[in-house]
XYZ file of C-alpha atoms in Angstrom:
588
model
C 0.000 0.000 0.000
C 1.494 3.643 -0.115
C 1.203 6.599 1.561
C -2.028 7.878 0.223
C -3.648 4.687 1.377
C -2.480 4.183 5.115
C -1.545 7.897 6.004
C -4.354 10.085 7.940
C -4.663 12.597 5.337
C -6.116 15.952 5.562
C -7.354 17.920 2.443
C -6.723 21.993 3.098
C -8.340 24.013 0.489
C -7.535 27.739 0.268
C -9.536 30.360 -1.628
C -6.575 32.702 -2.714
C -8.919 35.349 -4.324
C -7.682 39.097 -3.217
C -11.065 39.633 -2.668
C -13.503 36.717 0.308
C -10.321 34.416 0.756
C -11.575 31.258 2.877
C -10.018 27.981 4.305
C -11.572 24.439 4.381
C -10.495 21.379 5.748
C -11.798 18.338 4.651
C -10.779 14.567 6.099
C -9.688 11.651 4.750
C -13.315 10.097 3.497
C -14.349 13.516 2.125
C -15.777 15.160 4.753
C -15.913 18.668 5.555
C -14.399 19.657 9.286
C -14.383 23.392 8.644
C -15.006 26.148 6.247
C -15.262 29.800 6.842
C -14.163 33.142 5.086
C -11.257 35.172 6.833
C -13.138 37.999 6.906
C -14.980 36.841 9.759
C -12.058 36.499 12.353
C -10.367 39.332 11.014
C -14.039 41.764 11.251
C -12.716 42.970 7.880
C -15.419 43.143 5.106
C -14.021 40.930 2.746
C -11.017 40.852 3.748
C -9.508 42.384 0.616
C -5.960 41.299 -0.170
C -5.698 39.580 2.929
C -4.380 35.933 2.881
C -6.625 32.659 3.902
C -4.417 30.792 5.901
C -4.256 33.663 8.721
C -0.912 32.643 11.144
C -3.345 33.243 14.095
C -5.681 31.589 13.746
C -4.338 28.597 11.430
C -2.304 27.073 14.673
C -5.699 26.657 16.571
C -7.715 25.094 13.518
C -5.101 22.598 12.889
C -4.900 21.815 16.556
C -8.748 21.500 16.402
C -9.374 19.304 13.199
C -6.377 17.528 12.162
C -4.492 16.316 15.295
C -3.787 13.309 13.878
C -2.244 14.459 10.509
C 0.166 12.279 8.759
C -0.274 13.884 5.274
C -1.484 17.411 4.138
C -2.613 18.004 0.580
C -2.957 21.920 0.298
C -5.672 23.014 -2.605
C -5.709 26.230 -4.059
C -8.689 27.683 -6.109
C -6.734 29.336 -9.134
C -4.323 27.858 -11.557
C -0.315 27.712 -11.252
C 0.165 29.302 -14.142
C -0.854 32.164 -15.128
C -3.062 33.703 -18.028
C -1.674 35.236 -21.337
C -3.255 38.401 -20.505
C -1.884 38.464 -16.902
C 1.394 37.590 -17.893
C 1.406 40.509 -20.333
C 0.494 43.078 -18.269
C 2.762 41.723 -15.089
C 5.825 42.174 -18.097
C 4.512 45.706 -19.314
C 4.772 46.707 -15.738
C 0.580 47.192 -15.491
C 0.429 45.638 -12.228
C 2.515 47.822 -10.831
C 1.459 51.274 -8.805
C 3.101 53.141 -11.383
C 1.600 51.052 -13.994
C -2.270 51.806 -12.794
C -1.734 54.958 -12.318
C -0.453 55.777 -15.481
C -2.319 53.641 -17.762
C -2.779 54.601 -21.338
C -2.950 51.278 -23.319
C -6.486 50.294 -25.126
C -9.453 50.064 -23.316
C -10.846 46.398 -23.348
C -14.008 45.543 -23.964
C -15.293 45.124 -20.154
C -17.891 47.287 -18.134
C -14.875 48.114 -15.758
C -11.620 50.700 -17.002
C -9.385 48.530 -17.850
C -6.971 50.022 -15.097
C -9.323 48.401 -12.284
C -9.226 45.334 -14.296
C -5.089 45.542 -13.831
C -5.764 46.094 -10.656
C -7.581 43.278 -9.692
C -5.059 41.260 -11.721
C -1.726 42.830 -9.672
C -3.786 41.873 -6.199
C -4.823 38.857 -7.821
C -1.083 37.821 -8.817
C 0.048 38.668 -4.985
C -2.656 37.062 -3.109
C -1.458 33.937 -5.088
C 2.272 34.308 -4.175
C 1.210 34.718 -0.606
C -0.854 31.504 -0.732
C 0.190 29.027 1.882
C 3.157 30.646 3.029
C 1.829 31.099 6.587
C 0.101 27.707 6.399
C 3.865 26.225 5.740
C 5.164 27.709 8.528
C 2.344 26.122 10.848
C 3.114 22.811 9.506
C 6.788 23.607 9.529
C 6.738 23.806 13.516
C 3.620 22.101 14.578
C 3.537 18.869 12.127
C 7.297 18.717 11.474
C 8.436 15.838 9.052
C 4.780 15.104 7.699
C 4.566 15.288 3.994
C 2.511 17.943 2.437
C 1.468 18.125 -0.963
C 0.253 21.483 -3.122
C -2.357 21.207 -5.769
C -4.018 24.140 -8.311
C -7.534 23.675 -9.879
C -8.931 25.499 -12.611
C -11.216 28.758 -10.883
C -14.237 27.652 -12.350
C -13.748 23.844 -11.605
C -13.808 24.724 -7.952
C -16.790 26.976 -8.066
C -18.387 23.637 -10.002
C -17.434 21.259 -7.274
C -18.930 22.443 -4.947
C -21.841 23.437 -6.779
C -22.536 19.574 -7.913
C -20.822 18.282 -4.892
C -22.569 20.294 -2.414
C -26.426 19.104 -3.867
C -28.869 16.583 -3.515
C -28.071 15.939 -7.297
C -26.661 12.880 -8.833
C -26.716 14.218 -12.547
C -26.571 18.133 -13.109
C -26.113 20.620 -15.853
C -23.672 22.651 -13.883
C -22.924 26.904 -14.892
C -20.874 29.148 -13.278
C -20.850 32.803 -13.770
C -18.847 35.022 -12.284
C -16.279 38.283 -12.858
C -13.960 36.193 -14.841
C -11.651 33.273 -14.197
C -8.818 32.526 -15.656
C -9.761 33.077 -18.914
C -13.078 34.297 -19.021
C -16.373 34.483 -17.104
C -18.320 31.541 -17.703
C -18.198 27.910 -17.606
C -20.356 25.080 -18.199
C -19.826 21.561 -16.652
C -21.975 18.062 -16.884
C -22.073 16.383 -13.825
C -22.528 12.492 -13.319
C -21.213 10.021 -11.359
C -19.114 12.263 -9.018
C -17.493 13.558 -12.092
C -17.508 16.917 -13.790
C -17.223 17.645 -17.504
C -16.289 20.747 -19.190
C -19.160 21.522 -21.806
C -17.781 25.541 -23.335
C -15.027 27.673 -21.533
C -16.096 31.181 -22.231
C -12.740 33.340 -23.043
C -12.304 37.001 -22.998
C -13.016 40.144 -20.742
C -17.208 39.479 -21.331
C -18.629 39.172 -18.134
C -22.073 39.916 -16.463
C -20.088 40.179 -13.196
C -18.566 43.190 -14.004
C -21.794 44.018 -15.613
C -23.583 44.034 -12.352
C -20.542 45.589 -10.561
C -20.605 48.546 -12.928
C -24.579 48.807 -12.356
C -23.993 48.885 -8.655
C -21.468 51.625 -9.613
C -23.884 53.580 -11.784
C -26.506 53.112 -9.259
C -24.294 55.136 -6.589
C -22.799 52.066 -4.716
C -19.322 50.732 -4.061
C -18.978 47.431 -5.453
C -15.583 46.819 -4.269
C -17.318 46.978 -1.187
C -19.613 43.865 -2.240
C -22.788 46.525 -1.926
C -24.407 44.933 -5.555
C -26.965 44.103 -2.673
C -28.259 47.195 -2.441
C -28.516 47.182 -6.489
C -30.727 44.084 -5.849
C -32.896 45.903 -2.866
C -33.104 48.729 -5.007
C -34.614 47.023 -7.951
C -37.413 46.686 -6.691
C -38.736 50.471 -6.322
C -38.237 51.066 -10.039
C -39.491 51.070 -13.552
C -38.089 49.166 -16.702
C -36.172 52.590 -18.562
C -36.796 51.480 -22.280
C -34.214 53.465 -23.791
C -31.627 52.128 -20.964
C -32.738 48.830 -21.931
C -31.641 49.008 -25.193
C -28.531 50.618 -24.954
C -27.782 47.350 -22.236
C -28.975 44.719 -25.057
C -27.086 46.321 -27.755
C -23.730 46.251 -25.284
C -24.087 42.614 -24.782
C -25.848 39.818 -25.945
C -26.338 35.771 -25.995
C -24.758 33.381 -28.693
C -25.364 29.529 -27.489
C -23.122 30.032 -24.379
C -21.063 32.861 -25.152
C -21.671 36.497 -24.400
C -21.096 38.755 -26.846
C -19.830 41.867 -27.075
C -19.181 43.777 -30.338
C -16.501 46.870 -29.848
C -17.245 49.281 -31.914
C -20.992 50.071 -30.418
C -20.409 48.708 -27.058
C -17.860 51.848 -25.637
C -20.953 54.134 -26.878
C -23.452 51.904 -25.213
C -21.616 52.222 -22.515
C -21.254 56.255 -22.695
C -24.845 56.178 -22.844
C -24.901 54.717 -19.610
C -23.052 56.605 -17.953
C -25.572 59.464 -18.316
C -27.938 57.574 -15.659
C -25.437 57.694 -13.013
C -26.999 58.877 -9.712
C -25.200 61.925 -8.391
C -23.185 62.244 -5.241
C -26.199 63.923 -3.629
C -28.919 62.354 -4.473
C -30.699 60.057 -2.608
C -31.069 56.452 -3.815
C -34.077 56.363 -4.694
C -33.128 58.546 -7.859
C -31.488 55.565 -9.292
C -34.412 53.061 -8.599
C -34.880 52.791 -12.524
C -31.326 52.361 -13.484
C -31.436 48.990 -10.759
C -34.543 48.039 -11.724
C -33.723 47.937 -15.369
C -30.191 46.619 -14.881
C -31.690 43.392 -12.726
C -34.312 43.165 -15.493
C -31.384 42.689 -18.219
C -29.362 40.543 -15.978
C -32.407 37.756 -15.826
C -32.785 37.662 -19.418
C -29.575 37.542 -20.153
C -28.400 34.620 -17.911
C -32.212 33.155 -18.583
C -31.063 32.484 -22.111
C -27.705 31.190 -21.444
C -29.561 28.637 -18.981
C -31.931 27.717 -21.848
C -29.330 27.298 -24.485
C -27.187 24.703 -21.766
C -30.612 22.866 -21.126
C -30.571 22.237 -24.870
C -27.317 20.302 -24.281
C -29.991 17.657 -23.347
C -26.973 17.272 -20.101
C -29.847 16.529 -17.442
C -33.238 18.457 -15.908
C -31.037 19.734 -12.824
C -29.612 22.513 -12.556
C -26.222 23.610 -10.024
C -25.447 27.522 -10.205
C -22.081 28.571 -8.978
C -20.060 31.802 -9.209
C -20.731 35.287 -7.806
C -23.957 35.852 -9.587
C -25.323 33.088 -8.134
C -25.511 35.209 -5.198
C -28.376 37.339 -6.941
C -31.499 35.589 -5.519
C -34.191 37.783 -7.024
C -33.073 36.131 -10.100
C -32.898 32.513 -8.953
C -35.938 32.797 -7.857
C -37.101 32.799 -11.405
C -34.966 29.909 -12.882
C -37.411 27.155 -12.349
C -40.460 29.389 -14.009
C -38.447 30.652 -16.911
C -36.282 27.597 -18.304
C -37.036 24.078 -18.701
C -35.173 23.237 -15.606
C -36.968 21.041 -13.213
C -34.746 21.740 -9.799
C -32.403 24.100 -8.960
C -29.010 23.842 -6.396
C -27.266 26.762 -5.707
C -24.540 26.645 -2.489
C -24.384 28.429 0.325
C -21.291 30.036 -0.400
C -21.716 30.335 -4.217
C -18.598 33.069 -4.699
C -14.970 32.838 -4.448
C -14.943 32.193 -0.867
C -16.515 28.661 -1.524
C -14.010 27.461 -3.968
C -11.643 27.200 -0.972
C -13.722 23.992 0.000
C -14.341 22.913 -3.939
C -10.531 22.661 -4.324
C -10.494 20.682 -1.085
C -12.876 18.447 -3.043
C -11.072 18.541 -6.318
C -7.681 17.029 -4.280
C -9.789 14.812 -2.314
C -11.578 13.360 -5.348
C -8.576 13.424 -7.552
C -6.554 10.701 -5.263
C -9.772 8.909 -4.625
C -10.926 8.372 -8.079
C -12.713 5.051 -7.762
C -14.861 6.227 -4.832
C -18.690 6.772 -5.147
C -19.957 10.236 -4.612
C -23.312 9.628 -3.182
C -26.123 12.619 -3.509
C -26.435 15.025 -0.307
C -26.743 18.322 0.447
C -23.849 20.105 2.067
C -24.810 21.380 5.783
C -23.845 25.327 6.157
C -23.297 25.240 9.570
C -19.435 24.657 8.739
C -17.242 27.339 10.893
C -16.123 28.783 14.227
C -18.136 28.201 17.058
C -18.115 30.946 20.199
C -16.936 29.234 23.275
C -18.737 28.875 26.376
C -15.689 29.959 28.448
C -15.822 33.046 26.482
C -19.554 33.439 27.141
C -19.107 32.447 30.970
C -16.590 34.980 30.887
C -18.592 37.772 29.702
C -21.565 36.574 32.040
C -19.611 37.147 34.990
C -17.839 40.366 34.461
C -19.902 42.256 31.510
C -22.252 44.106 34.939
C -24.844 42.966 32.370
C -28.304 41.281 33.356
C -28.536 37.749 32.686
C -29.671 35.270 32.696
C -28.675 31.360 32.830
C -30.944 29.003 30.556
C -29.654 26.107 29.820
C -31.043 22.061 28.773
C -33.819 23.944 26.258
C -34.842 26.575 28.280
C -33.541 29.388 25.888
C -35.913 29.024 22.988
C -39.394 29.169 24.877
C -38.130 32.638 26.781
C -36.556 33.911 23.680
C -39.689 33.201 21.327
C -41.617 34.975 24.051
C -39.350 38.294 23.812
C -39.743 38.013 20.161
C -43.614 37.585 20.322
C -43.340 40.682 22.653
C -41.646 42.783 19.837
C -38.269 42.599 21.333
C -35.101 42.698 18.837
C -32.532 39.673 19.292
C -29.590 39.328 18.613
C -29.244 34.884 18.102
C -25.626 33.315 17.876
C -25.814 29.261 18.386
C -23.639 26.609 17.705
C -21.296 26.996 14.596
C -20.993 29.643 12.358
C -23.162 29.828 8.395
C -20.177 29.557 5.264
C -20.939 31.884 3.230
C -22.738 35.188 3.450
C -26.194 34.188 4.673
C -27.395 33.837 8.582
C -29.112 31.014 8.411
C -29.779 30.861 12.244
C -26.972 30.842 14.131
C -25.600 34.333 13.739
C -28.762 35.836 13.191
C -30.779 39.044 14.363
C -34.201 38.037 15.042
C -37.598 39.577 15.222
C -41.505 39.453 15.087
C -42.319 40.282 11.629
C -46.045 40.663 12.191
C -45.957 44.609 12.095
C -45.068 46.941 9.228
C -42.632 49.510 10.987
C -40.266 46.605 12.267
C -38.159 46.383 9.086
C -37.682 50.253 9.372
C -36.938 49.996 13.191
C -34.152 47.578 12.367
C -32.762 49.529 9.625
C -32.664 52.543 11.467
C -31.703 51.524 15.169
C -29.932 47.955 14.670
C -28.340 47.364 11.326
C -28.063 51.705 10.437
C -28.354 51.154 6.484
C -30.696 52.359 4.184
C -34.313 52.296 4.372
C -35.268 50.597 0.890
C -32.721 47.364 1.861
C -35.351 44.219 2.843
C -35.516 41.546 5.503
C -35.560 38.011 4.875
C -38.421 35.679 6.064
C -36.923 32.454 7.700
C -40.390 30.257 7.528
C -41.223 26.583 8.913
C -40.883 24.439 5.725
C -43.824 22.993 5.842
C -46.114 26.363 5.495
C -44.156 27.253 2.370
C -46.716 26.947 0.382
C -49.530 28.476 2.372
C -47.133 31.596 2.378
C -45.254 31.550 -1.072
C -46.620 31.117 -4.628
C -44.810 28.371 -6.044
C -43.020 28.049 -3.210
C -39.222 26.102 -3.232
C -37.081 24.601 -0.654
C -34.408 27.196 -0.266
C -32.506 26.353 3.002
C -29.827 28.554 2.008
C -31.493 31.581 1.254
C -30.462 31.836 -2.051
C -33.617 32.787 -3.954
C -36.291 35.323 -3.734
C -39.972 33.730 -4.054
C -43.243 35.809 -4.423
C -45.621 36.119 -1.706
C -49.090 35.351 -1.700
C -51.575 38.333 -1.502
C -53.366 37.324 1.159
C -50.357 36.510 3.277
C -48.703 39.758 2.996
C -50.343 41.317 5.499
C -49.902 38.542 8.103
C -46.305 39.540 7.472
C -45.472 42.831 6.634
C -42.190 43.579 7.582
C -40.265 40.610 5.377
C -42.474 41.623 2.224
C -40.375 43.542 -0.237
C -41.218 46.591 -1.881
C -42.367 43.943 -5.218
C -44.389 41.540 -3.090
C -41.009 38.949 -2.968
C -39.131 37.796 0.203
C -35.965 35.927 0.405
C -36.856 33.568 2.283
C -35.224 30.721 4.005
C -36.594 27.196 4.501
C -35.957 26.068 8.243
C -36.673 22.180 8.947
C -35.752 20.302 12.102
C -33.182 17.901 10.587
C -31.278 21.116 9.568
C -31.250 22.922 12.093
C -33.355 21.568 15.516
C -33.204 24.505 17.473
C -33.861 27.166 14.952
C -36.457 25.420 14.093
C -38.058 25.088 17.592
C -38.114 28.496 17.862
C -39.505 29.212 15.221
C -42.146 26.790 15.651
C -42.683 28.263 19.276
C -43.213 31.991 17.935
C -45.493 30.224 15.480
C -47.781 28.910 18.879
C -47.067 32.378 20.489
C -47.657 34.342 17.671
C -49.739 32.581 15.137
C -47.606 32.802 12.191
C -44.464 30.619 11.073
C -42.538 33.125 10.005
C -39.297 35.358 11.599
C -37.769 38.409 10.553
C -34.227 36.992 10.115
C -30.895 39.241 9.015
C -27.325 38.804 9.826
C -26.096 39.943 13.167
C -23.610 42.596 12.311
C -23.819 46.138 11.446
C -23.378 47.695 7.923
C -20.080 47.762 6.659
C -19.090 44.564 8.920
C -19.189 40.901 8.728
C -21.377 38.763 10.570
C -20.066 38.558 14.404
C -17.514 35.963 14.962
C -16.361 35.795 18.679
C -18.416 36.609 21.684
C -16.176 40.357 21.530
C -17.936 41.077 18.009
C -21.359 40.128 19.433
C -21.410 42.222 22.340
C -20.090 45.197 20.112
C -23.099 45.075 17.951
C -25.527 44.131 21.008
C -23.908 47.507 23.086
C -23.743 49.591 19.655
C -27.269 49.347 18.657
C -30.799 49.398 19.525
C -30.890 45.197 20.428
C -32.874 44.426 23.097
C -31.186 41.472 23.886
C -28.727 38.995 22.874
C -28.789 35.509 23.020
C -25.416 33.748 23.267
C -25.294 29.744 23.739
C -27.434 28.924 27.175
C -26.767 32.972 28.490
C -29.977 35.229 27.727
C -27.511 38.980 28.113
C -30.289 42.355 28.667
C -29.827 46.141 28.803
C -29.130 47.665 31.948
C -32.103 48.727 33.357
C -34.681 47.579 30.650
C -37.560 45.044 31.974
C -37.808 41.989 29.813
């Protein structure tokens, strides 16, 4: 036998984007231990140009997970080498400060200046020489001697792993869309067996990711900031512009599974634009239009591409990776508007789950012969706060609180929430990916209309048009939703039935939609008996559900972050583990 057979192995997979890096650790039959963006350790949003395996907190997970290591195979989400384009501009000296700065070379065809687009490529370029150099030294001196191995996947492959990997699916049709990769912004994959297939490689700087971040752009919002959310929010208060509209469909449009983009009328297209851009003082709302007709163009434009790969005859399911897989008022569509008969998207559908599909990739590439059986990947993947930390906190914060352990925390803290109370939730392990799905969640009673603005204002402080998702009992989807779908990751936006509305008015949008999440037992037990206590307090099975953090910051990682956000805002209480934490001085 060798090595790979008899030696504990332990499958790290790093997401070595400048932009969401992540870590995963997967063991030696596939499974996943761990996987969780940097950002949330660091409290950095994003944690731009920042590398994955962080030399604090790598020490402690390897401690944790692989104690028993006798092999490491490190995975990294982008290729070794280099693309043409990358390697021209690195010898041109574009990457360099100098180099953006000074730029004067042809525009390329993209949505973004072609400066931004070096650089993304010169942080791009460093966060891969970075990659596992401060995961080498942990090894070095805590796992000295034990062989460790370094693999590079293709971008897109590892968005597609864990797109198929991650579902219920045992055949899938499989696209990615994204920014770009390393050649271009698309991919297509079929998916059988465990195996993945390339179908068309889109090549060349097209790409309805940069589409959407120059929208957000347009629209007045920073999407190097990762604020094409608001774009989404926004959408929904506006009005398809016609003539914007057809400046967008003559800029790009679909051929089979390409995007094109023809240069000569695109750059005026695009000048066109540019005269809808909301100015510096002017409130949001002004660019409701622009967002609304931008979102309308991005559906039919990735609605045909999904058509044209279901003509590939590959199979009826359908696994959407990439970063605009993250825009759920559009996959909320894909089952109504192409011949698709299910739909898997991940929970951490951008770059920060590739860390865990190149785990995958290694894993599956030395374990060729083994059988990938169907399932659907658990989010409830990273950090967990610890109860010394919350004990800690308990007996020196000068806080009321209280102690309620063996069950005892969900009937008192459905109660508070049937009493209108805001709550800030953080149970067992962390969500991957950029969802609370229940365990770093703020919490409330969605019954009346001015909650969503009382969050907005006094909680979360971000703008009033942004929505709150409705985390719902699974099996009153449909009594609530038209056409309702599982979505336990909360990755699609479903339309509300008119005569529920009203039972819930502060998770309806603006358009009558919610992003909702399905909660069921096996997922998630005591989410799910709180919600299903509200529901017997309250009388509907619904909760207002949104991330515990602030705007501008990630969701709360240690029990630090979650008193920040309890002490800096208008939370009634806070909910940590078995400890219910209160205001000084307010009766609850």
């Amino acid at each position: 036998m060798n090595i790979i057979e008899t030696a504990k192995t332990y499958y790290i997979g790093l997401c070595a984007t400048y932009h969401d890096p992540a870590l995963a650790i997967v063991d030696a039959e596939g499974n996943v231990l761990y996987a969780e963006a940097t950002e949330r350790y660091l409290q950095y949003k994003r944690a731009l140009n920042h590398a994955p395996d962080d030399l604090y907190l790598l020490p402690t997970l390897l401690r944790e997970y692989c104690p028993d290591a006798r092999r490491f195979v490190v995975a990294t989400n982008w290729r070794a080498r280099r693309p043409f384009y990358e390697r021209l501009a690195r010898t041109l000296g574009w990457l360099t400060p100098q180099g953006i700065l000074g730029y004067r070379g042809r525009q390329l065809t993209a949505c973004v200046e072609t400066w931004e687009l070096n650089h993304m490529q010169a942080c791009q370029h460093h966060a891969l020489r970075r990659s596992g150099i401060g995961l080498a030294r942990a090894l070095r001196r805590d796992f000295p001697g034990v062989p460790v191995d370094f693999r590079h996947y293709d971008h897109h492959l590892a968005h597609a792993a864990l797109a198929c990997q991650g579902s219920p699916f045992a055949t899938a049709a499989c696209a990615v869309i994204d920014s770009y990769g390393e050649q271009g912004s698309l991919a297509f994959f079929e998916y059988s067996g465990g195996k993945l297939v390339p179908r068309h490689t889109a090549r060349g700087p097209e790409s309805l990711g940069f589409f959407y971040m120059k929208l957000t752009e347009l629209c007045g919002f920073e999407w190097m900031g990762g604020e094409e959310w608001k774009t989404m929010g926004l959408a929904a208060y506006g009005r398809i512009d016609e003539e914007a509209l057809g400046w967008l469909r003559a800029m790009i449009r679909v051929e089979g599974l390409r995007l094109v983009q023809d240069r000569a009328g695109f750059f005026q297209m695009l000048k066109h634009l540019e005269s809808r851009r909301r100015g510096p003082h002017l409130p949001p709302e002004t660019a409701a239009d622009l967002a609304h007709t931008g979102q309308y163009f991005f559906a039919e434009t990735v609605g045909r591409l999904l058509n044209n790969l279901h003509g590939l005859g590959i199979s009826g399911n359908l696994a959407l990776g990439g970063g605009c897989a993250l825009n759920s008022a559009y996959n909320g569509q894909i089952l109504a508007g192409t011949p698709f008969e299910a739909l898997y998207v991940p929970p951490a559908p951008a770059d920060d789950g590739t860390a865990l599909g190149a785990a995958w990739l290694a894993f599956g590439e030395e374990h060729p012969g083994m059988a990938v059986a169907p399932r659907q990947l658990a989010p409830y993947l990273g950090s967990r706060i610890r109860d010394e930390a919350i004990e800690r906190y308990a007996r020196h914060s000068g806080l009321p609180v209280e102690y309620l352990p063996e069950g005892a925390m969900v009937p008192r803290a459905a109660r508070l929430l049937a009493e209108g109370k805001i709550l800030g939730w953080a149970q067992g392990r962390a969500e991957f990916g950029p969802r609370a799905l229940g365990n770093r969640s703020i919490l409330a009673d969605p019954r009346t209309q001015d909650m969503g603005e009382r969050i907005n204002r006094d909680v979360k402080f971000r703008e009033r048009f942004r929505p709150y998702a409705p985390a719902i009992l699974h099996e009153y989807g449909p009594e609530y939703f038209e056409d309702y779908q599982e979505t336990p990751y909360m990755d699609r936006t479903l339309r509300f039935r008119p005569e529920a509305r009203g039972k819930v008015p502060a998770v309806v949008h603006a358009d009558g939609t919610g992003r909702l999440q399905t909660v069921k037992a096996e997922w998630n037990p005591m989410f799910h008996a709180l919600l299903a206590e509200f529901h017997r307090l309250g009388g509907v099975p619904v909760l207002l559900n949104t991330s515990f953090n602030v705007m501008g910051k990630p969701i709360v990682h240690g029990v630090e972050d979650a008193m920040a956000v309890f002490l800096g805002s208008g939370l009634d209480a806070l909910a940590l583990g078995d400890w219910l934490f209160k205001k000084p001085g307010m009766r609850i």
